Amino acid sequence: ALITGQIFSLLLVIIFLVQARGRKEALELVDAVTKDLQKERNQAVASDQKSRAILSSIGDGVFVVDAKGIITVFNRAAETISGYSADEAIGRPYGEVLRFESEQTGKPNTQFIKRALGGHMTAVVNHGVIVRKDGKFIPIADSAAPIRDTSEAVLGAIIVFRDVTKE
């Protein structure tokens, strides 16, 4: 009975040591995965910051809409040309914020954005104007291109426009 008790105690100690070792290995694995995820997150944040810095330094107005036409990105030049701040524009449908019109007819001209959301890149279009927040008409040249995912589905569109008053 004494030997059986000692064998049983020894087995319990072995089981405890095996579990402790397994727990330690699991914690080390979790730690390694956490460090990898943190590294990837830091790289993604750095990449995002770099992209935002590039976008904000572009002299042309740039905004991005999702597939539903909601503005998700609005750079400084877009703010300057349109008179709207990024805070006023982001999260709203582009048609509620920005008015693009034909310079010749005065009619709304958002066909180039709709075509991009339909998957077609549009060439630079002249003889268009954007109506600023203050009501002033600014002649612009604009273009739009679809944004696609890896399976070629359209996720939204990027629209680039510039003030061509001097030209």
CSV table of N, CA and C in Angstrom, one decimal:
chain,number,residue,atom,x,y,z
A,1,ALA,N,0.8,-1.2,0.0
A,1,ALA,CA,0.0,0.0,0.0
A,1,ALA,C,0.9,1.3,0.0
A,2,LEU,N,2.0,1.2,0.8
A,2,LEU,CA,2.9,2.3,0.9
A,2,LEU,C,3.6,2.5,-0.5
A,3,ILE,N,4.0,1.5,-1.2
A,3,ILE,CA,4.6,1.6,-2.5
A,3,ILE,C,3.6,2.1,-3.5
A,4,THR,N,2.4,1.6,-3.4
A,4,THR,CA,1.4,2.1,-4.4
A,4,THR,C,1.1,3.5,-4.2
A,5,GLY,N,1.1,4.0,-2.9
A,5,GLY,CA,0.9,5.4,-2.6
A,5,GLY,C,2.0,6.3,-3.1
A,6,GLN,N,3.3,5.7,-3.0
A,6,GLN,CA,4.4,6.5,-3.5
A,6,GLN,C,4.4,6.5,-5.0
A,7,ILE,N,4.0,5.4,-5.7
A,7,ILE,CA,3.9,5.4,-7.2
A,7,ILE,C,2.9,6.4,-7.6
A,8,PHE,N,1.7,6.4,-6.9
A,8,PHE,CA,0.6,7.3,-7.3
A,8,PHE,C,1.1,8.7,-7.1
A,9,SER,N,1.8,9.0,-6.0
A,9,SER,CA,2.3,10.4,-5.8
A,9,SER,C,3.3,10.8,-6.8
A,10,LEU,N,4.1,9.9,-7.2
A,10,LEU,CA,5.1,10.1,-8.3
A,10,LEU,C,4.4,10.4,-9.6
A,11,LEU,N,3.4,9.6,-9.9
A,11,LEU,CA,2.6,9.9,-11.1
A,11,LEU,C,2.0,11.3,-11.1
A,12,LEU,N,1.4,11.6,-10.0
A,12,LEU,CA,0.8,13.0,-9.8
A,12,LEU,C,1.8,14.1,-10.0
A,13,VAL,N,3.0,13.9,-9.5
A,13,VAL,CA,4.1,14.9,-9.7
A,13,VAL,C,4.5,15.0,-11.2
A,14,ILE,N,4.6,13.8,-11.8
A,14,ILE,CA,4.9,13.8,-13.3
A,14,ILE,C,3.9,14.5,-14.1
A,15,ILE,N,2.6,14.2,-13.8
A,15,ILE,CA,1.5,14.8,-14.5
A,15,ILE,C,1.5,16.3,-14.3
A,16,PHE,N,1.8,16.8,-13.0
A,16,PHE,CA,1.8,18.2,-12.7
A,16,PHE,C,3.0,18.9,-13.5
A,17,LEU,N,4.2,18.2,-13.5
A,17,LEU,CA,5.3,18.8,-14.3
A,17,LEU,C,5.0,18.9,-15.8
A,18,VAL,N,4.4,17.8,-16.3
A,18,VAL,CA,4.0,17.8,-17.8
A,18,VAL,C,3.1,19.0,-18.1
A,19,GLN,N,2.1,19.1,-17.2
A,19,GLN,CA,1.1,20.2,-17.4
A,19,GLN,C,1.7,21.6,-17.2
A,20,ALA,N,2.6,21.7,-16.3
A,20,ALA,CA,3.3,23.0,-16.1
A,20,ALA,C,4.2,23.3,-17.3
A,21,ARG,N,4.9,22.3,-17.8
A,21,ARG,CA,5.7,22.5,-19.0
A,21,ARG,C,4.8,22.9,-20.2
A,22,GLY,N,3.7,22.2,-20.4
A,22,GLY,CA,2.8,22.5,-21.5
A,22,GLY,C,2.2,23.9,-21.3
A,23,ARG,N,1.9,24.3,-20.1
A,23,ARG,CA,1.4,25.7,-19.9
A,23,ARG,C,2.4,26.7,-20.2
A,24,LYS,N,3.7,26.4,-19.8
A,24,LYS,CA,4.8,27.4,-20.1
A,24,LYS,C,5.0,27.5,-21.6
A,25,GLU,N,4.9,26.4,-22.4
A,25,GLU,CA,5.1,26.4,-23.8
A,25,GLU,C,3.9,27.2,-24.5
A,26,ALA,N,2.7,27.0,-23.9
A,26,ALA,CA,1.5,27.7,-24.5
A,26,ALA,C,1.7,29.2,-24.2
A,27,LEU,N,2.1,29.6,-23.1
A,27,LEU,CA,2.3,31.0,-22.8
A,27,LEU,C,3.4,31.6,-23.7
A,28,GLU,N,4.5,30.8,-23.9
A,28,GLU,CA,5.5,31.3,-24.8
A,28,GLU,C,5.0,31.5,-26.2
A,29,LEU,N,4.2,30.6,-26.7
A,29,LEU,CA,3.6,30.6,-28.0
A,29,LEU,C,2.6,31.9,-28.1
A,30,VAL,N,1.8,32.1,-27.1
A,30,VAL,CA,0.9,33.2,-27.1
A,30,VAL,C,1.8,34.5,-27.1
A,31,ASP,N,2.8,34.6,-26.3
A,31,ASP,CA,3.7,35.7,-26.3
A,31,ASP,C,4.3,36.0,-27.7
A,32,ALA,N,4.8,34.9,-28.3
A,32,ALA,CA,5.4,35.1,-29.7
A,32,ALA,C,4.3,35.6,-30.7
A,33,VAL,N,3.1,35.0,-30.6
A,33,VAL,CA,2.1,35.5,-31.5
A,33,VAL,C,1.7,36.9,-31.3
A,34,THR,N,1.6,37.3,-30.0
A,34,THR,CA,1.3,38.7,-29.6
A,34,THR,C,2.3,39.6,-30.2
A,35,LYS,N,3.6,39.3,-30.0
A,35,LYS,CA,4.7,40.1,-30.6
A,35,LYS,C,4.6,40.3,-32.1
A,36,ASP,N,4.3,39.1,-32.8
A,36,ASP,CA,4.1,39.2,-34.2
A,36,ASP,C,3.0,40.1,-34.6
A,37,LEU,N,1.9,40.0,-33.9
A,37,LEU,CA,0.7,40.8,-34.2
A,37,LEU,C,1.0,42.3,-34.0
A,38,GLN,N,1.7,42.6,-32.9
A,38,GLN,CA,2.1,43.9,-32.6
A,38,GLN,C,3.0,44.5,-33.6
A,39,LYS,N,3.9,43.7,-34.1
A,39,LYS,CA,4.8,44.1,-35.2
A,39,LYS,C,4.1,44.4,-36.4
A,40,GLU,N,3.1,43.6,-36.8
A,40,GLU,CA,2.3,43.8,-38.0
A,40,GLU,C,1.5,45.0,-37.9
A,41,ARG,N,0.9,45.2,-36.7
A,41,ARG,CA,0.1,46.4,-36.4
A,41,ARG,C,0.9,47.7,-36.6
A,42,ASN,N,2.1,47.7,-36.0
A,42,ASN,CA,3.0,48.8,-36.1
A,42,ASN,C,3.3,49.1,-37.5
A,43,GLN,N,3.6,48.1,-38.3
A,43,GLN,CA,3.9,48.3,-39.7
A,43,GLN,C,2.7,48.8,-40.5
A,44,ALA,N,1.5,48.3,-40.2
A,44,ALA,CA,0.3,48.8,-40.8
A,44,ALA,C,0.1,50.3,-40.4
A,45,VAL,N,0.3,50.7,-39.2
A,45,VAL,CA,0.1,52.0,-38.7
A,45,VAL,C,1.1,52.9,-39.4
A,46,ALA,N,2.3,52.5,-39.5
A,46,ALA,CA,3.4,53.3,-40.2
A,46,ALA,C,3.0,53.5,-41.7
A,47,SER,N,2.6,52.4,-42.3
A,47,SER,CA,2.2,52.5,-43.7
A,47,SER,C,1.0,53.4,-43.9
A,48,ASP,N,0.0,53.4,-43.0
A,48,ASP,CA,-1.1,54.3,-43.1
A,48,ASP,C,-0.7,55.7,-42.9
A,49,GLN,N,0.2,56.0,-42.0
A,49,GLN,CA,0.7,57.3,-41.7
A,49,GLN,C,1.4,57.9,-42.9
A,50,LYS,N,2.2,57.0,-43.5
A,50,LYS,CA,3.0,57.4,-44.7
A,50,LYS,C,2.0,57.7,-45.9
A,51,SER,N,1.0,56.9,-46.1
A,51,SER,CA,0.0,57.1,-47.1
A,51,SER,C,-0.7,58.4,-46.9
A,52,ARG,N,-1.1,58.7,-45.6
A,52,ARG,CA,-1.8,59.9,-45.3
A,52,ARG,C,-0.9,61.1,-45.5
A,53,ALA,N,0.4,61.0,-45.2
A,53,ALA,CA,1.3,62.1,-45.4
A,53,ALA,C,1.4,62.4,-46.9
A,54,ILE,N,1.5,61.4,-47.7
A,54,ILE,CA,1.6,61.5,-49.2
A,54,ILE,C,0.4,62.2,-49.7
A,55,LEU,N,-0.8,61.7,-49.3
A,55,LEU,CA,-2.1,62.2,-49.7
A,55,LEU,C,-2.3,63.6,-49.4
A,56,SER,N,-1.9,64.0,-48.2
A,56,SER,CA,-2.1,65.4,-47.7
A,56,SER,C,-1.1,66.3,-48.5
A,57,SER,N,0.0,65.8,-49.0
A,57,SER,CA,1.0,66.7,-49.7
A,57,SER,C,0.7,66.9,-51.2
A,58,ILE,N,-0.2,66.1,-51.7
A,58,ILE,CA,-0.6,66.2,-53.1
A,58,ILE,C,-1.3,67.5,-53.4
A,59,GLY,N,-0.9,68.2,-54.4
A,59,GLY,CA,-1.5,69.5,-54.7
A,59,GLY,C,-2.9,69.4,-55.3
A,60,ASP,N,-3.3,68.3,-55.8
A,60,ASP,CA,-4.6,68.1,-56.4
A,60,ASP,C,-5.6,67.7,-55.3
A,61,GLY,N,-6.9,68.1,-55.5
A,61,GLY,CA,-7.9,67.6,-54.6
A,61,GLY,C,-8.1,66.1,-54.8
A,62,VAL,N,-8.1,65.4,-53.7
A,62,VAL,CA,-8.4,63.9,-53.8
A,62,VAL,C,-9.4,63.6,-52.8
A,63,PHE,N,-10.4,62.8,-53.2
A,63,PHE,CA,-11.3,62.2,-52.2
A,63,PHE,C,-11.6,60.8,-52.7
A,64,VAL,N,-12.0,60.0,-51.7
A,64,VAL,CA,-12.3,58.6,-51.9
A,64,VAL,C,-13.7,58.3,-51.4
A,65,VAL,N,-14.4,57.6,-52.2
A,65,VAL,CA,-15.8,57.2,-51.8
A,65,VAL,C,-15.8,55.7,-51.8
A,66,ASP,N,-16.7,55.1,-50.9
A,66,ASP,CA,-16.9,53.7,-50.9
A,66,ASP,C,-17.9,53.3,-51.9
A,67,ALA,N,-18.3,52.1,-52.0
A,67,ALA,CA,-19.2,51.6,-53.1
A,67,ALA,C,-20.5,52.3,-53.0
A,68,LYS,N,-20.9,52.8,-51.9
A,68,LYS,CA,-22.2,53.5,-51.7
A,68,LYS,C,-22.1,55.0,-51.9
A,69,GLY,N,-20.9,55.5,-52.3
A,69,GLY,CA,-20.7,56.9,-52.5
A,69,GLY,C,-20.5,57.7,-51.3
A,70,ILE,N,-20.1,57.1,-50.2
A,70,ILE,CA,-19.8,57.8,-48.9
A,70,ILE,C,-18.4,58.2,-49.0
A,71,ILE,N,-18.1,59.5,-48.7
A,71,ILE,CA,-16.7,59.9,-48.6
A,71,ILE,C,-16.0,59.3,-47.5
A,72,THR,N,-14.8,58.7,-47.7
A,72,THR,CA,-14.0,58.1,-46.7
A,72,THR,C,-12.7,58.8,-46.5
A,73,VAL,N,-12.2,59.5,-47.5
A,73,VAL,CA,-10.9,60.2,-47.5
A,73,VAL,C,-11.1,61.5,-48.2
A,74,PHE,N,-10.5,62.6,-47.6
A,74,PHE,CA,-10.7,63.9,-48.2
A,74,PHE,C,-9.4,64.7,-47.8
A,75,ASN,N,-8.6,65.0,-48.8
A,75,ASN,CA,-7.3,65.6,-48.5
A,75,ASN,C,-7.4,67.1,-48.4
A,76,ARG,N,-6.2,67.7,-48.0
A,76,ARG,CA,-6.2,69.2,-47.8
A,76,ARG,C,-6.5,70.0,-49.0
A,77,ALA,N,-6.0,69.6,-50.2
A,77,ALA,CA,-6.3,70.3,-51.4
A,77,ALA,C,-7.8,70.3,-51.7
A,78,ALA,N,-8.4,69.1,-51.4
A,78,ALA,CA,-9.9,69.1,-51.6
A,78,ALA,C,-10.6,70.0,-50.7
A,79,GLU,N,-10.1,70.2,-49.5
A,79,GLU,CA,-10.6,71.2,-48.6
A,79,GLU,C,-10.5,72.6,-49.1
A,80,THR,N,-9.3,72.9,-49.6
A,80,THR,CA,-9.0,74.2,-50.1
A,80,THR,C,-9.9,74.6,-51.3
A,81,ILE,N,-9.9,73.6,-52.3
A,81,ILE,CA,-10.7,73.9,-53.5
A,81,ILE,C,-12.2,73.9,-53.2
A,82,SER,N,-12.7,73.0,-52.4
A,82,SER,CA,-14.2,72.9,-52.2
A,82,SER,C,-14.7,73.9,-51.1
A,83,GLY,N,-13.8,74.3,-50.2
A,83,GLY,CA,-14.3,75.1,-49.1
A,83,GLY,C,-14.8,74.2,-47.9
A,84,TYR,N,-14.9,72.9,-48.1
A,84,TYR,CA,-15.4,72.0,-47.0
A,84,TYR,C,-14.2,71.4,-46.3
A,85,SER,N,-14.4,71.3,-45.0
A,85,SER,CA,-13.3,70.6,-44.2
A,85,SER,C,-13.5,69.1,-44.3
A,86,ALA,N,-12.5,68.3,-44.0
A,86,ALA,CA,-12.5,66.9,-44.1
A,86,ALA,C,-13.6,66.4,-43.1
A,87,ASP,N,-13.7,67.1,-41.9
A,87,ASP,CA,-14.7,66.7,-40.9
A,87,ASP,C,-16.1,66.8,-41.5
A,88,GLU,N,-16.3,67.9,-42.3
A,88,GLU,CA,-17.7,68.1,-42.9
A,88,GLU,C,-18.0,67.1,-44.0
A,89,ALA,N,-16.9,66.6,-44.6
A,89,ALA,CA,-17.1,65.7,-45.8
A,89,ALA,C,-17.1,64.2,-45.5
A,90,ILE,N,-16.2,63.8,-44.7
A,90,ILE,CA,-16.0,62.4,-44.4
A,90,ILE,C,-17.3,61.8,-43.7
A,91,GLY,N,-17.8,60.7,-44.2
A,91,GLY,CA,-18.9,60.0,-43.7
A,91,GLY,C,-20.2,60.4,-44.3
A,92,ARG,N,-20.2,61.3,-45.3
A,92,ARG,CA,-21.4,61.8,-45.9
A,92,ARG,C,-21.3,61.4,-47.4
A,93,PRO,N,-22.5,61.2,-48.0
A,93,PRO,CA,-22.5,61.0,-49.5
A,93,PRO,C,-21.9,62.2,-50.2
A,94,TYR,N,-21.1,61.9,-51.3
A,94,TYR,CA,-20.4,62.9,-52.0
A,94,TYR,C,-21.4,64.0,-52.5
A,95,GLY,N,-22.6,63.5,-53.0
A,95,GLY,CA,-23.5,64.5,-53.6
A,95,GLY,C,-24.1,65.4,-52.6
A,96,GLU,N,-24.0,65.2,-51.3
A,96,GLU,CA,-24.5,66.1,-50.3
A,96,GLU,C,-23.5,67.2,-50.0
A,97,VAL,N,-22.2,66.9,-50.3
A,97,VAL,CA,-21.2,67.8,-50.0
A,97,VAL,C,-20.7,68.5,-51.2
A,98,LEU,N,-20.4,67.8,-52.2
A,98,LEU,CA,-19.7,68.4,-53.4
A,98,LEU,C,-20.7,68.5,-54.6
A,99,ARG,N,-20.7,69.7,-55.2
A,99,ARG,CA,-21.5,69.9,-56.4
A,99,ARG,C,-20.6,70.1,-57.6
A,100,PHE,N,-20.5,69.1,-58.5
A,100,PHE,CA,-19.8,69.2,-59.7
A,100,PHE,C,-20.9,69.5,-60.8
A,101,GLU,N,-20.5,70.5,-61.6
A,101,GLU,CA,-21.5,70.9,-62.7
A,101,GLU,C,-20.7,71.1,-64.0
A,102,SER,N,-21.5,71.0,-65.1
A,102,SER,CA,-21.0,71.3,-66.4
A,102,SER,C,-20.8,72.8,-66.5
A,103,GLU,N,-19.7,73.3,-66.9
A,103,GLU,CA,-19.5,74.7,-67.1
A,103,GLU,C,-20.4,75.3,-68.2
A,104,GLN,N,-20.6,74.4,-69.2
A,104,GLN,CA,-21.4,74.9,-70.3
A,104,GLN,C,-22.9,74.9,-70.1
A,105,THR,N,-23.4,73.9,-69.4
A,105,THR,CA,-24.9,73.8,-69.2
A,105,THR,C,-25.3,74.1,-67.8
A,106,GLY,N,-24.4,74.1,-66.9
A,106,GLY,CA,-24.8,74.4,-65.5
A,106,GLY,C,-25.5,73.2,-64.8
A,107,LYS,N,-25.6,72.1,-65.5
A,107,LYS,CA,-26.3,70.9,-64.9
A,107,LYS,C,-25.3,70.1,-64.1
A,108,PRO,N,-25.9,69.4,-63.1
A,108,PRO,CA,-25.0,68.5,-62.3
A,108,PRO,C,-24.2,67.6,-63.2
A,109,ASN,N,-22.9,67.4,-62.8
A,109,ASN,CA,-22.1,66.5,-63.6
A,109,ASN,C,-21.3,65.5,-62.6
A,110,THR,N,-22.0,64.4,-62.3
A,110,THR,CA,-21.3,63.4,-61.4
A,110,THR,C,-21.2,62.1,-62.2
A,111,GLN,N,-21.4,62.2,-63.5
A,111,GLN,CA,-21.3,60.9,-64.3
A,111,GLN,C,-19.9,60.3,-64.2
A,112,PHE,N,-18.9,61.1,-64.1
A,112,PHE,CA,-17.5,60.5,-64.0
A,112,PHE,C,-17.4,59.7,-62.7
A,113,ILE,N,-18.0,60.1,-61.6
A,113,ILE,CA,-17.9,59.4,-60.4
A,113,ILE,C,-18.7,58.1,-60.5
A,114,LYS,N,-19.9,58.2,-61.0
A,114,LYS,CA,-20.8,57.0,-61.2
A,114,LYS,C,-20.1,56.0,-62.1
A,115,ARG,N,-19.5,56.5,-63.1
A,115,ARG,CA,-18.8,55.5,-64.0
A,115,ARG,C,-17.6,54.8,-63.3
A,116,ALA,N,-16.9,55.5,-62.4
A,116,ALA,CA,-15.8,54.9,-61.7
A,116,ALA,C,-16.4,53.9,-60.7
A,117,LEU,N,-17.5,54.2,-60.0
A,117,LEU,CA,-18.2,53.2,-59.1
A,117,LEU,C,-18.7,52.0,-59.9
A,118,GLY,N,-19.0,52.2,-61.2
A,118,GLY,CA,-19.4,51.1,-62.1
A,118,GLY,C,-18.2,50.3,-62.6
A,119,GLY,N,-17.0,50.7,-62.2
A,119,GLY,CA,-15.8,49.9,-62.6
A,119,GLY,C,-15.1,50.5,-63.8
A,120,HIS,N,-15.4,51.7,-64.2
A,120,HIS,CA,-14.7,52.3,-65.4
A,120,HIS,C,-13.9,53.5,-65.0
A,121,MET,N,-12.7,53.5,-65.5
A,121,MET,CA,-11.8,54.7,-65.3
A,121,MET,C,-12.2,55.8,-66.2
A,122,THR,N,-12.3,57.0,-65.7
A,122,THR,CA,-12.7,58.1,-66.6
A,122,THR,C,-11.5,59.0,-66.9
A,123,ALA,N,-11.4,59.5,-68.1
A,123,ALA,CA,-10.3,60.4,-68.5
A,123,ALA,C,-10.5,61.7,-67.9
A,124,VAL,N,-9.5,62.6,-67.9
A,124,VAL,CA,-9.6,63.9,-67.4
A,124,VAL,C,-10.7,64.6,-68.2
A,125,VAL,N,-11.6,65.3,-67.5
A,125,VAL,CA,-12.7,66.0,-68.1
A,125,VAL,C,-12.5,67.5,-67.8
A,126,ASN,N,-12.5,68.3,-68.9
A,126,ASN,CA,-12.5,69.7,-68.8
A,126,ASN,C,-13.9,70.3,-68.9
A,127,HIS,N,-14.0,71.6,-68.7
A,127,HIS,CA,-15.2,72.3,-68.8
A,127,HIS,C,-16.2,71.9,-67.7
A,128,GLY,N,-15.6,71.6,-66.5
A,128,GLY,CA,-16.4,71.3,-65.4
A,128,GLY,C,-16.1,72.3,-64.3
A,129,VAL,N,-17.1,72.5,-63.4
A,129,VAL,CA,-16.8,73.4,-62.2
A,129,VAL,C,-17.2,72.6,-61.0
A,130,ILE,N,-16.7,73.1,-59.9
A,130,ILE,CA,-17.1,72.6,-58.6
A,130,ILE,C,-17.7,73.9,-57.9
A,131,VAL,N,-18.8,73.7,-57.3
A,131,VAL,CA,-19.4,74.8,-56.6
A,131,VAL,C,-18.9,74.7,-55.1
A,132,ARG,N,-18.1,75.7,-54.7
A,132,ARG,CA,-17.6,75.8,-53.4
A,132,ARG,C,-18.7,75.9,-52.3
A,133,LYS,N,-18.3,75.7,-51.1
A,133,LYS,CA,-19.2,75.9,-50.0
A,133,LYS,C,-19.8,77.3,-50.0
A,134,ASP,N,-19.0,78.3,-50.3
A,134,ASP,CA,-19.4,79.7,-50.3
A,134,ASP,C,-20.2,80.1,-51.6
A,135,GLY,N,-20.4,79.1,-52.5
A,135,GLY,CA,-21.2,79.4,-53.7
A,135,GLY,C,-20.4,79.8,-54.9
A,136,LYS,N,-19.1,80.0,-54.8
A,136,LYS,CA,-18.2,80.4,-55.9
A,136,LYS,C,-18.0,79.2,-56.8
A,137,PHE,N,-17.9,79.4,-58.1
A,137,PHE,CA,-17.7,78.4,-59.1
A,137,PHE,C,-16.2,78.4,-59.4
A,138,ILE,N,-15.6,77.2,-59.3
A,138,ILE,CA,-14.2,77.0,-59.6
A,138,ILE,C,-14.1,76.0,-60.7
A,139,PRO,N,-13.5,76.5,-61.9
A,139,PRO,CA,-13.3,75.6,-63.0
A,139,PRO,C,-12.3,74.5,-62.6
A,140,ILE,N,-12.6,73.2,-62.9
A,140,ILE,CA,-11.7,72.1,-62.5
A,140,ILE,C,-11.5,71.2,-63.7
A,141,ALA,N,-10.5,70.4,-63.6
A,141,ALA,CA,-10.3,69.2,-64.4
A,141,ALA,C,-10.4,68.1,-63.4
A,142,ASP,N,-11.0,67.0,-63.8
A,142,ASP,CA,-11.2,65.9,-62.9
A,142,ASP,C,-11.1,64.6,-63.6
A,143,SER,N,-10.9,63.6,-62.8
A,143,SER,CA,-10.8,62.2,-63.2
A,143,SER,C,-11.2,61.3,-62.0
A,144,ALA,N,-11.6,60.1,-62.4
A,144,ALA,CA,-12.0,59.1,-61.3
A,144,ALA,C,-11.6,57.8,-61.8
A,145,ALA,N,-11.3,56.9,-60.8
A,145,ALA,CA,-10.9,55.5,-61.1
A,145,ALA,C,-11.5,54.6,-60.0
A,146,PRO,N,-11.9,53.4,-60.4
A,146,PRO,CA,-12.4,52.5,-59.4
A,146,PRO,C,-11.3,52.0,-58.5
A,147,ILE,N,-11.7,51.6,-57.3
A,147,ILE,CA,-10.8,51.0,-56.4
A,147,ILE,C,-11.3,49.5,-56.3
A,148,ARG,N,-10.4,48.6,-56.6
A,148,ARG,CA,-10.8,47.2,-56.6
A,148,ARG,C,-10.1,46.4,-55.6
A,149,ASP,N,-10.8,45.3,-55.1
A,149,ASP,CA,-10.1,44.4,-54.2
A,149,ASP,C,-9.4,43.3,-55.1
A,150,THR,N,-8.8,42.3,-54.4
A,150,THR,CA,-8.0,41.3,-55.1
A,150,THR,C,-8.8,40.5,-56.1
A,151,SER,N,-10.1,40.4,-55.8
A,151,SER,CA,-11.0,39.6,-56.7
A,151,SER,C,-11.6,40.5,-57.8
A,152,GLU,N,-11.1,41.7,-57.9
A,152,GLU,CA,-11.6,42.7,-58.9
A,152,GLU,C,-13.0,43.3,-58.7
A,153,ALA,N,-13.5,43.1,-57.5
A,153,ALA,CA,-14.8,43.7,-57.1
A,153,ALA,C,-14.5,45.2,-56.8
A,154,VAL,N,-15.4,46.0,-57.2
A,154,VAL,CA,-15.3,47.5,-57.0
A,154,VAL,C,-15.6,47.8,-55.5
A,155,LEU,N,-14.7,48.4,-54.8
A,155,LEU,CA,-14.9,48.7,-53.4
A,155,LEU,C,-15.3,50.2,-53.3
A,156,GLY,N,-15.0,51.0,-54.3
A,156,GLY,CA,-15.2,52.4,-54.2
A,156,GLY,C,-14.5,53.1,-55.4
A,157,ALA,N,-14.3,54.4,-55.2
A,157,ALA,CA,-13.6,55.1,-56.3
A,157,ALA,C,-12.7,56.2,-55.7
A,158,ILE,N,-11.7,56.6,-56.4
A,158,ILE,CA,-10.8,57.7,-56.1
A,158,ILE,C,-11.0,58.8,-57.1
A,159,ILE,N,-11.3,60.0,-56.6
A,159,ILE,CA,-11.6,61.1,-57.5
A,159,ILE,C,-10.5,62.1,-57.3
A,160,VAL,N,-9.9,62.6,-58.4
A,160,VAL,CA,-8.8,63.6,-58.4
A,160,VAL,C,-9.3,64.8,-59.2
A,161,PHE,N,-9.2,66.0,-58.6
A,161,PHE,CA,-9.6,67.2,-59.3
A,161,PHE,C,-8.7,68.3,-59.0
A,162,ARG,N,-8.5,69.3,-59.9
A,162,ARG,CA,-7.6,70.4,-59.7
A,162,ARG,C,-8.3,71.7,-60.2
A,163,ASP,N,-7.9,72.7,-59.6
A,163,ASP,CA,-8.3,74.1,-60.0
A,163,ASP,C,-7.6,74.5,-61.3
A,164,VAL,N,-8.4,74.7,-62.3
A,164,VAL,CA,-7.7,75.1,-63.6
A,164,VAL,C,-8.1,76.6,-64.0
A,165,THR,N,-8.3,77.4,-63.0
A,165,THR,CA,-8.7,78.8,-63.2
A,165,THR,C,-7.6,79.5,-64.0
A,166,LYS,N,-6.3,79.3,-63.7
A,166,LYS,CA,-5.3,79.9,-64.4
A,166,LYS,C,-5.1,79.4,-65.8
A,167,GLU,N,-5.4,78.2,-66.0
A,167,GLU,CA,-5.3,77.6,-67.3
A,167,GLU,C,-6.4,78.0,-68.2
